[in-house]
């Protein structure tokens, strides 16, 4: 019976091919073969043909995208998104902090690196955070008006726009002024974090006014947050450029805030603040050019130092997040962070041995000390160059267009909501970046990082950072822009993101999402994210690697960083906000 039906179909089919394929399809459907749509990947990036901005806040990403849509370039979009984040993402977006920006324009060979890191006020001194017994007073270093370095963000954004943008400050700032003046609805995540930090805001009358409701209660999800004072400050900047912030009424408010509360920032400090263009650090990994932020960030140097070490192994063959692979990562991290503690600081004050740290021969020496089969002990690992001839919060956003123009920006107030003190009348939070200096040799800062002379406090010096905005190039063209917040974990998170993409062929969304590990030399323990294979952890523990565990033996795990990544592949933009950030978003067209 079946045979005769098929035979009949064959005859008819010869005369009518289309009908036959329709019937064949029906037969396949009937067999259940296509019952469900199936995509090959678990992760899906946002795709776009023209331009994209990925940020920790969706509204800010869309503000940036709108600039691209109006014909602005990637710098216009980045500056617009940067100011919008100061309104919609007060945890880290800022006017009162600092950061770093990398710009690759398709018609230029070099990558521009703008340093707008905060600067120690002229009145700062090496021992300013030590108490009478010579111990570091962490409250003063982290939660006082002394914790604030001279803010750099406004100078950085204004300088980038003036030199490399195409639009006016007025135009790119219009959306952020509107968001501050008319308000925007609090997302669930923003409402939650404002509520979580309520007690800190209550310590400061202006923060209380700016970040809690008039009756002192926390905003609920969906309630409108209006920031009139911030809008006024933004308008002053839009009208006068950086001078609208570093001079005139806004500067007066900053200085008054300092005088009334024992802070150090003066009119002179503000007026003298400059954003500095530095030579980006570059390295090569598997034929890709890695371009990242030089000192005063430690990010680029150590990212490339670790990639140099890891390039000597067939990582793919070891397998992603296998015990062997993770063992190698951790050993590379251990050594890079040991070096960080000794050699990295503001290059205007301390000669950072960048070339020695990035030398191939040094990577080979480090490889010689490393085995994934046996953990080394951090106490046995010292900063590795040998004697020398002596003489929760940050935010990253990426912008890219289909022509290969790219911007990677990381800015910060240091902790979530910075020092939690706001400039009364000016509507913005002050950073607590002074805690990124080494207040005393060997004393850990808020991220457990230690340092020495290279990063000691000095007037007008910039504190060492881990922020690692990075652009990857192939044949002179930008193909990837990425970066993340995460304090001391930043460099390691960016490292793993880049390896996920370049070595393991993952898409931006998958690379962001994959669970990651962190080791920073001291303390000698590995922090893991949920999802790092438990079998790999057990094997590594047998090999002597130490994982952070609670006294009851439970692994201490937490989400680390929030990587915002865009990639240009086959003429298409593929981007992804990090799934760890509830408010993250991509603006694309
Ligand atoms: O510059 C640095 O390295 C730190 N101030 C960054 C702080 C940070 O990422 C906190 N955010 N999660």
PDB file of N, CA and C and ligand atoms in Angstrom, residues 117 392-394 412 414 433 436 447 465-467 485-487 490, ligand 1:
ATOM      1  N   UNK A 117      41.540  60.259  34.784  1.00  0.00           N
ATOM      2  CA  UNK A 117      41.549  59.738  36.142  1.00  0.00           C
ATOM      3  C   UNK A 117      41.547  60.908  37.131  1.00  0.00           C
ATOM      4  N   UNK A 392      30.531  48.723  44.793  1.00  0.00           N
ATOM      5  CA  UNK A 392      30.376  48.046  43.794  1.00  0.00           C
ATOM      6  C   UNK A 392      29.783  48.654  42.951  1.00  0.00           C
ATOM      7  N   UNK A 393      32.023  50.806  42.603  1.00  0.00           N
ATOM      8  CA  UNK A 393      31.217  50.646  41.363  1.00  0.00           C
ATOM      9  C   UNK A 393      31.913  51.440  40.275  1.00  0.00           C
ATOM     10  N   UNK A 394      31.804  50.859  39.168  1.00  0.00           N
ATOM     11  CA  UNK A 394      32.406  51.419  37.982  1.00  0.00           C
ATOM     12  C   UNK A 394      31.466  51.092  36.849  1.00  0.00           C
ATOM     13  N   UNK A 412      34.399  55.712  36.720  1.00  0.00           N
ATOM     14  CA  UNK A 412      34.104  55.215  38.071  1.00  0.00           C
ATOM     15  C   UNK A 412      34.012  56.327  39.098  1.00  0.00           C
ATOM     16  N   UNK A 414      34.668  54.896  42.085  1.00  0.00           N
ATOM     17  CA  UNK A 414      35.294  53.873  42.917  1.00  0.00           C
ATOM     18  C   UNK A 414      34.216  52.970  43.508  1.00  0.00           C
ATOM     19  N   UNK A 433      38.065  57.904  45.227  1.00  0.00           N
ATOM     20  CA  UNK A 433      39.172  57.297  44.482  1.00  0.00           C
ATOM     21  C   UNK A 433      40.500  57.370  45.224  1.00  0.00           C
ATOM     22  N   UNK A 436      42.220  54.290  46.138  1.00  0.00           N
ATOM     23  CA  UNK A 436      42.967  53.473  45.166  1.00  0.00           C
ATOM     24  C   UNK A 436      44.473  53.701  45.272  1.00  0.00           C
ATOM     25  N   UNK A 447      39.642  47.014  47.780  1.00  0.00           N
ATOM     26  CA  UNK A 447      39.538  45.803  46.956  1.00  0.00           C
ATOM     27  C   UNK A 447      40.597  44.782  47.337  1.00  0.00           C
ATOM     28  N   UNK A 465      44.826  52.478  38.878  1.00  0.00           N
ATOM     29  CA  UNK A 465      43.508  51.917  38.584  1.00  0.00           C
ATOM     30  C   UNK A 465      43.654  50.528  37.985  1.00  0.00           C
ATOM     31  N   UNK A 466      42.577  49.767  38.005  1.00  0.00           N
ATOM     32  CA  UNK A 466      42.541  48.473  37.309  1.00  0.00           C
ATOM     33  C   UNK A 466      41.670  48.552  36.058  1.00  0.00           C
ATOM     34  N   UNK A 467      41.106  49.704  35.790  1.00  0.00           N
ATOM     35  CA  UNK A 467      40.131  49.777  34.689  1.00  0.00           C
ATOM     36  C   UNK A 467      40.814  49.465  33.353  1.00  0.00           C
ATOM     37  N   UNK A 485      33.263  46.935  34.854  1.00  0.00           N
ATOM     38  CA  UNK A 485      33.568  47.333  36.225  1.00  0.00           C
ATOM     39  C   UNK A 485      34.041  46.107  37.002  1.00  0.00           C
ATOM     40  N   UNK A 486      34.294  46.262  38.301  1.00  0.00           N
ATOM     41  CA  UNK A 486      34.618  45.096  39.122  1.00  0.00           C
ATOM     42  C   UNK A 486      35.849  45.257  39.994  1.00  0.00           C
ATOM     43  N   UNK A 487      36.288  46.492  40.226  1.00  0.00           N
ATOM     44  CA  UNK A 487      37.422  46.701  41.132  1.00  0.00           C
ATOM     45  C   UNK A 487      38.622  45.879  40.697  1.00  0.00           C
ATOM     46  N   UNK A 490      38.681  43.468  37.557  1.00  0.00           N
ATOM     47  CA  UNK A 490      38.476  43.973  36.200  1.00  0.00           C
ATOM     48  C   UNK A 490      39.435  43.343  35.194  1.00  0.00           C
TER      49      UNK A 490
HETATM   50  O1  LIG B   1      40.004  52.335  39.241  1.00  0.00           O
HETATM   51  C1  LIG B   1      39.824  51.273  39.797  1.00  0.00           C
HETATM   52  O2  LIG B   1      40.478  50.273  39.559  1.00  0.00           O
HETATM   53  C2  LIG B   1      38.705  51.146  40.821  1.00  0.00           C
HETATM   54  N1  LIG B   1      38.442  52.430  41.398  1.00  0.00           N
HETATM   55  C3  LIG B   1      37.516  50.566  40.148  1.00  0.00           C
HETATM   56  C4  LIG B   1      36.364  50.352  41.092  1.00  0.00           C
HETATM   57  C5  LIG B   1      35.358  49.429  40.563  1.00  0.00           C
HETATM   58  O3  LIG B   1      35.465  48.885  39.512  1.00  0.00           O
HETATM   59  C6  LIG B   1      34.203  49.135  41.436  1.00  0.00           C
HETATM   60  N2  LIG B   1      33.141  48.543  40.665  1.00  0.00           N
HETATM   61  N3  LIG B   1      32.629  47.549  40.616  1.00  0.00           N
END
